[in-house]
mmCIF file of C-alpha atoms in Angstrom:
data_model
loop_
_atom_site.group_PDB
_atom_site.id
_atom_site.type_symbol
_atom_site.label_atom_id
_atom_site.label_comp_id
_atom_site.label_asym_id
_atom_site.label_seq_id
_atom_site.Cartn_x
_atom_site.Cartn_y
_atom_site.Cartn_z
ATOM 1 C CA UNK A 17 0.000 0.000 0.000
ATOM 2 C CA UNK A 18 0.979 3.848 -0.816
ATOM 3 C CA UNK A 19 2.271 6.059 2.091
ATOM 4 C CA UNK A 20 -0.181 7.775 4.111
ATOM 5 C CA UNK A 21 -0.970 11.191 3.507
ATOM 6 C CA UNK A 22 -4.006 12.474 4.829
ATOM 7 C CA UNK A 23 -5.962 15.164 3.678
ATOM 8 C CA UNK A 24 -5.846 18.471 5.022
ATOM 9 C CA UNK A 25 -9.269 19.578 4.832
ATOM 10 C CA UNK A 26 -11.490 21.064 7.319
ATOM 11 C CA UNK A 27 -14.141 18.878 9.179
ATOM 12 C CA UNK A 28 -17.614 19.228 7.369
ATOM 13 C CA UNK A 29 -20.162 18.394 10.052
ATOM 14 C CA UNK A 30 -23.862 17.419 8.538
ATOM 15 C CA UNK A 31 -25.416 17.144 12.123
ATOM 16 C CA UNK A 32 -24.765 17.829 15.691
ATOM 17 C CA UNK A 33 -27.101 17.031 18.895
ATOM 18 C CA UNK A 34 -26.660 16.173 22.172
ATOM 19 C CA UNK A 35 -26.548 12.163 21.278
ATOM 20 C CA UNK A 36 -25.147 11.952 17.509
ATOM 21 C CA UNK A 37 -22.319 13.910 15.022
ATOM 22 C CA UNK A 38 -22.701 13.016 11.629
ATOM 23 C CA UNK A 39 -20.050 14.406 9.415
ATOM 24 C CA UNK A 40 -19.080 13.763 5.811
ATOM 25 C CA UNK A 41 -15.190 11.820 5.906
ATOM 26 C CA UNK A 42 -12.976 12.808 2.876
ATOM 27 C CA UNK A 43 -11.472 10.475 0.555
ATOM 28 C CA UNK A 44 -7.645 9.558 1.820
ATOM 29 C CA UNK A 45 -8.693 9.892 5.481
ATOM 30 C CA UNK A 46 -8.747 6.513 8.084
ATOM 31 C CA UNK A 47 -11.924 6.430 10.083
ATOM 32 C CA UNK A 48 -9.992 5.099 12.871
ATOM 33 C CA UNK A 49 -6.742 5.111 13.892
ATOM 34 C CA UNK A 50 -4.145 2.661 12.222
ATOM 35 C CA UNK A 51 -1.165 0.349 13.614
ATOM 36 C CA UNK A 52 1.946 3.215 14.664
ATOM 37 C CA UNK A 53 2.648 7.147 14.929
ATOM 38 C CA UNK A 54 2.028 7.747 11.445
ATOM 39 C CA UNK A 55 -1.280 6.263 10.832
ATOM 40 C CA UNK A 56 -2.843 8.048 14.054
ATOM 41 C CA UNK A 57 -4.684 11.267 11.975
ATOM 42 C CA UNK A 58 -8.184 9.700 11.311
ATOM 43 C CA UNK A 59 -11.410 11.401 11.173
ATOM 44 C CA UNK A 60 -12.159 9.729 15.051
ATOM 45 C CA UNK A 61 -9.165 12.302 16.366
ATOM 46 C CA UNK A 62 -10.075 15.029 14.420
ATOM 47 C CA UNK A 63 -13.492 14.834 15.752
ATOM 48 C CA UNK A 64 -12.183 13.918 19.291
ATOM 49 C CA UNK A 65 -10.355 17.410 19.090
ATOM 50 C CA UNK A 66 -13.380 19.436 18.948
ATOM 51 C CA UNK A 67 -16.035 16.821 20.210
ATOM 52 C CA UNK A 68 -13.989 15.008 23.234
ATOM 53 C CA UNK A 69 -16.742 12.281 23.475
ATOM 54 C CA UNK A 70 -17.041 11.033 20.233
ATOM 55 C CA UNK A 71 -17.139 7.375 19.953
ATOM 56 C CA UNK A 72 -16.709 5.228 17.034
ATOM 57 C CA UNK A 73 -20.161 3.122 15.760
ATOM 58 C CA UNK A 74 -19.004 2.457 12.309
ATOM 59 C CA UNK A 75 -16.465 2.694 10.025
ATOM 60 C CA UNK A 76 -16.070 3.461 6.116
ATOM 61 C CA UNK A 77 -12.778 2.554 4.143
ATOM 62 C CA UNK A 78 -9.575 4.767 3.429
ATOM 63 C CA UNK A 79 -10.806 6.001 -0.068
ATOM 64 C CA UNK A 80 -13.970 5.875 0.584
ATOM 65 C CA UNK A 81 -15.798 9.263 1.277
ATOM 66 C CA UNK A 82 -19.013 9.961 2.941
ATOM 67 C CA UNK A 83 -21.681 10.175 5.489
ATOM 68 C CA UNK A 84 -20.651 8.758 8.864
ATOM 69 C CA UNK A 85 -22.377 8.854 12.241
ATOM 70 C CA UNK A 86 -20.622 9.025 15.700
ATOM 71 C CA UNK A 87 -21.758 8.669 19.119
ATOM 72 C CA UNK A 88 -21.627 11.333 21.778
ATOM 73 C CA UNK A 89 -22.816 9.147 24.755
ATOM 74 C CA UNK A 90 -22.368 5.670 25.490
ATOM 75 C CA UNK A 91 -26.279 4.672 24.910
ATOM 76 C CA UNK A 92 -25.756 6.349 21.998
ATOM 77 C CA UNK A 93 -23.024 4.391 20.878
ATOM 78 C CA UNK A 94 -25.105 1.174 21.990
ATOM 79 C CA UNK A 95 -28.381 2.256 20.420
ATOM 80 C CA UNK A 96 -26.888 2.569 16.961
ATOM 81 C CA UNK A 97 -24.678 -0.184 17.284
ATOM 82 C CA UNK A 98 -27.082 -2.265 17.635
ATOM 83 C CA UNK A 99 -29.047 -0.440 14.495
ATOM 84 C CA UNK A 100 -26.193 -1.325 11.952
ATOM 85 C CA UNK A 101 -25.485 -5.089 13.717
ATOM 86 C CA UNK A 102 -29.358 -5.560 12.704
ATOM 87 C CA UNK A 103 -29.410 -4.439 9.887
ATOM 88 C CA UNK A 104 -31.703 -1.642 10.390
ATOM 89 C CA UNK A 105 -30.398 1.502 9.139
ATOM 90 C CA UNK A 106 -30.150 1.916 5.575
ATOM 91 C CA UNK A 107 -27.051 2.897 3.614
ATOM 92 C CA UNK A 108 -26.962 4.190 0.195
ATOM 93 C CA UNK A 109 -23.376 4.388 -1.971
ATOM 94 C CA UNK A 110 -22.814 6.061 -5.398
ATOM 95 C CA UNK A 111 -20.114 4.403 -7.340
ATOM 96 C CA UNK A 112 -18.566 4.506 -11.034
ATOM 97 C CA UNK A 113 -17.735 1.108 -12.154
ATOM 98 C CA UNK A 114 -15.369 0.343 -15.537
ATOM 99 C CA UNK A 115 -17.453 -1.078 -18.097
ATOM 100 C CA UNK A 116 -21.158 -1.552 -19.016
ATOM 101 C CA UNK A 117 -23.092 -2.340 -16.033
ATOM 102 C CA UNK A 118 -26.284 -4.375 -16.737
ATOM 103 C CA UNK A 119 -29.188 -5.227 -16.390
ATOM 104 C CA UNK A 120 -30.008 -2.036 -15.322
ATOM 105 C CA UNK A 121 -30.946 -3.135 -11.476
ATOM 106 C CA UNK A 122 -29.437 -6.655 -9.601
ATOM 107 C CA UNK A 123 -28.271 -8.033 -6.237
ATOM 108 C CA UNK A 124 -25.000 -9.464 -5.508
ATOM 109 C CA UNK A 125 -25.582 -12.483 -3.064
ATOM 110 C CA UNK A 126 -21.921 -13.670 -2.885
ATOM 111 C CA UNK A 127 -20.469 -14.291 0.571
ATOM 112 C CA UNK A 128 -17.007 -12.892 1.824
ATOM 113 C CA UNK A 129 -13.824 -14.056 3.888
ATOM 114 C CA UNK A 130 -10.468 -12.536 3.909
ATOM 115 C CA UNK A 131 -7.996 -13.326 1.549
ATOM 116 C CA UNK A 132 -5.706 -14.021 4.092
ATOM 117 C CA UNK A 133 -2.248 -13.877 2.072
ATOM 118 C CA UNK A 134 -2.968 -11.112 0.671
ATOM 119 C CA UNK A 135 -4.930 -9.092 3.501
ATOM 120 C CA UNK A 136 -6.460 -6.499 3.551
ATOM 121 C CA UNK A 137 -8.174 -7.652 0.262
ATOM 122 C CA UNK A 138 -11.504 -10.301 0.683
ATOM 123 C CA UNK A 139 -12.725 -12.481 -1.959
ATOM 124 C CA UNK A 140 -15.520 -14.834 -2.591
ATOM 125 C CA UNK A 141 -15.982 -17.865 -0.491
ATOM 126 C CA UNK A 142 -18.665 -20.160 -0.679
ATOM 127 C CA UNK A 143 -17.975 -22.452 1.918
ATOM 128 C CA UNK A 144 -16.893 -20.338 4.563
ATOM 129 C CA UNK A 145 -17.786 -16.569 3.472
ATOM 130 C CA UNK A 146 -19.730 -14.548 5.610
ATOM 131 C CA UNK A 147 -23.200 -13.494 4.300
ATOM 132 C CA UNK A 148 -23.068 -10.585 1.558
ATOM 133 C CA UNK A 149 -25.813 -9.072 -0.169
ATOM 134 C CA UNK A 150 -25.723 -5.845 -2.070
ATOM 135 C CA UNK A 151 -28.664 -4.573 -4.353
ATOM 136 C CA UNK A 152 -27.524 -1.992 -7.456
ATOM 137 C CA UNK A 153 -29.941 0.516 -9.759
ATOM 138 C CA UNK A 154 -27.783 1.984 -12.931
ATOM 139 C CA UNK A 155 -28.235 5.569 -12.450
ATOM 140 C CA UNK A 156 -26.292 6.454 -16.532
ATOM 141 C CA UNK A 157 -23.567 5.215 -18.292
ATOM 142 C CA UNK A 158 -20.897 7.028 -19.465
ATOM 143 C CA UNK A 159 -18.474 6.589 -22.316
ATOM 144 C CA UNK A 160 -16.482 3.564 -20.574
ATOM 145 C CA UNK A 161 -17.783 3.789 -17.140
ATOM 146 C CA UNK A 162 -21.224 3.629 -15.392
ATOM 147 C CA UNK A 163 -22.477 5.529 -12.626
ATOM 148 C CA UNK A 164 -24.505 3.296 -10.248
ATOM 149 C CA UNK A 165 -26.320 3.667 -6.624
ATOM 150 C CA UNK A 166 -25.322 0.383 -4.437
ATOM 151 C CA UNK A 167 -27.622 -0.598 -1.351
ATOM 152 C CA UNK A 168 -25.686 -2.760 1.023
ATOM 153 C CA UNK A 169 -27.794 -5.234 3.236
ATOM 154 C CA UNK A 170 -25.003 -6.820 5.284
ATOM 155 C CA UNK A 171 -21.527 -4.634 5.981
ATOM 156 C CA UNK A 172 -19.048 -7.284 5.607
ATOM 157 C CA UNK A 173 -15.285 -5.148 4.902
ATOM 158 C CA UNK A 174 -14.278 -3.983 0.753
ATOM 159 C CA UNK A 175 -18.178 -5.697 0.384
ATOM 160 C CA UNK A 176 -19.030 -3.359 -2.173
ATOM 161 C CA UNK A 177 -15.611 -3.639 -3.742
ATOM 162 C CA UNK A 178 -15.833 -7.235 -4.304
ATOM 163 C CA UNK A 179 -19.068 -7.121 -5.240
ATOM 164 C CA UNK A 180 -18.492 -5.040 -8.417
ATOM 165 C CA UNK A 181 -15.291 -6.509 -8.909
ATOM 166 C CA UNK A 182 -17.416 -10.324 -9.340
ATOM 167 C CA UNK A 183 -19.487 -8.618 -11.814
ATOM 168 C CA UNK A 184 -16.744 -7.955 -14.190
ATOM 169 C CA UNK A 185 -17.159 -4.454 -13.465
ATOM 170 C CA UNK A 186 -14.470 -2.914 -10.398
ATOM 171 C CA UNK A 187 -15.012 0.465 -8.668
ATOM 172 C CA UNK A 188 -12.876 2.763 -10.831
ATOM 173 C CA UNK A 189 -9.523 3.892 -9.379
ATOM 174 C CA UNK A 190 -9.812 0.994 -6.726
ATOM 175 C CA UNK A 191 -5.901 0.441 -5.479
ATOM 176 C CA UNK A 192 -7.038 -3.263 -4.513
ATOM 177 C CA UNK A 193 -9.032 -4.822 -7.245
ATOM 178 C CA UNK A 194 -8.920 -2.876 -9.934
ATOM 179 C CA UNK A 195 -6.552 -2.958 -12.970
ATOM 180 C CA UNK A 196 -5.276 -1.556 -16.334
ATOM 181 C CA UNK A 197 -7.576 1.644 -17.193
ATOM 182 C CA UNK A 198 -10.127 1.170 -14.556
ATOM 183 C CA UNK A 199 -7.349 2.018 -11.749
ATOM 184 C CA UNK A 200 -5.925 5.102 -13.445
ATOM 185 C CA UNK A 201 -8.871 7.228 -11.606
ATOM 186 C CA UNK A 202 -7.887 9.873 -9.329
ATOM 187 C CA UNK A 203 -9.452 8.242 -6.532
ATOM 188 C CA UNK A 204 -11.566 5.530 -5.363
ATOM 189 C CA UNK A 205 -14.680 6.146 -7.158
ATOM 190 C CA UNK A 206 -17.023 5.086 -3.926
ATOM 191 C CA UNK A 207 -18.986 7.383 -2.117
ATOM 192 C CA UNK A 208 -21.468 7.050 1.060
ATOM 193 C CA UNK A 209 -24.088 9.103 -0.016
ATOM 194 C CA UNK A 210 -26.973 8.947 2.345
ATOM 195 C CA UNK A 211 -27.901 7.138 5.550
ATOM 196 C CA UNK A 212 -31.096 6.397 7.614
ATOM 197 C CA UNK A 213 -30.984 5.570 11.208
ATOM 198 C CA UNK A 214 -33.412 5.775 14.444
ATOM 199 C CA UNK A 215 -32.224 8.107 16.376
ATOM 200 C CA UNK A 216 -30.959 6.857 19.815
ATOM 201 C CA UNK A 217 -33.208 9.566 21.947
ATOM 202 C CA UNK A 218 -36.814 8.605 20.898
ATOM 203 C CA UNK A 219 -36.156 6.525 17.505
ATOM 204 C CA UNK A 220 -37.462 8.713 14.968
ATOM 205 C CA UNK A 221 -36.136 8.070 12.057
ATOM 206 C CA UNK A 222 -33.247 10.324 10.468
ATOM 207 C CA UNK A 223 -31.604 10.004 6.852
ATOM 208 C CA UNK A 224 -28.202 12.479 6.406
ATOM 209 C CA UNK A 225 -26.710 12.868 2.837
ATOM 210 C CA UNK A 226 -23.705 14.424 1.419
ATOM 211 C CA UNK A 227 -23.046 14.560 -2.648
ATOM 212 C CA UNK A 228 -20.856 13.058 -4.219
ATOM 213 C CA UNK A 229 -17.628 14.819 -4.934
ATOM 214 C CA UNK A 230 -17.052 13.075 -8.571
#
């Protein structure tokens, strides 16, 4: 993997209360802290910096960008824990994929494990893969790409990676799966877009979005 440089761009906060921070995470930028010194600048310190009690419920890749939702108390941080272990809140992605994407809507039902050699990267497992289920809508195509709107149902890790990747079409500028043309990309083309939750103080339901940058 490529050194880490994180981006230096200001925290863009979509929603403060007095139980939840939502905030949209740049491309480039660890959720959470990594192994050693120089992997420590994540978007969990820089919100710990302003927002001392912020605690982690979820987590979104390196290069992927997005809508993410913190905790400011602990039943907080158990209330929507809980949410995304059951499968209750509902997450919406915008990729662009190399190739022709069709039919036009699908669902990937192909379950995961780590590809333990070659770790951090997952791959398809029949036997002993966890659960995976991802449902897509084709939102255009471009001239060699296709823009498309992904609906995870589980959250297994690079799920939505693999997923693309085992229908011949990989997220564009991916540093793990893709190849040739579809990697040249200036970033990972993967974006959390919107997500619905209960919120943890009366469960009414909430939905936060943040455009994609590409």
């Amino acid at each position: 993997m490529d050194s880490y440089a994180p981006p230096d761009t200001p925290l863009e906060i979509l929603h403060h209360d007095h139980e939840i921070l939502v905030a949209n995470k740049p491309p480039g930028l660890l959720s959470v802290p990594g192994k050693g010194a120089d992997l420590a600048d994540c978007l969990l310190a820089r919100l710990q910096a302003v927002f001392p009690e912020t605690l982690l419920v979820h987590r979104l890749d390196r290069d992927t960008s997005g809508v993410m939702v913190f905790a400011l108390t602990p039943h907080a941080q158990r209330h929507l824990g809980l949410q995304f272990e059951k499968r209750q809140t509902r997450k919406t992605y915008v990729a662009r994929v190399w190739g022709r994407l069709e039919p036009k809507t699908g669902t990937v039902d192909l379950p995961l494990i780590v590809d333990w050699p070659n770790r951090p990267r997952q791959m398809v497992d029949h036997q002993n893969g966890r659960p995976a289920v991802t449902d897509w809508r084709v939102v255009r195509y471009e001239e060699t790409a296709t823009r498309v709107r992904l609906f995870p149902k589980t959250g297994r890790s690079h799920q939505l990676r693999v997923h693309m990747l085992a229908l011949g079409h990989p997220i564009l500028g991916d540093p793990f799966y893709a190849e040739g043309p579809a990697r040249e990309a200036p970033r990972l083309m993967l974006h959390a877009e919107a997500l619905r939750l209960r919120h943890p103080d009366g469960g009414a339901g909430m939905n936060f979005a943040a455009k994609a940058p590409f």
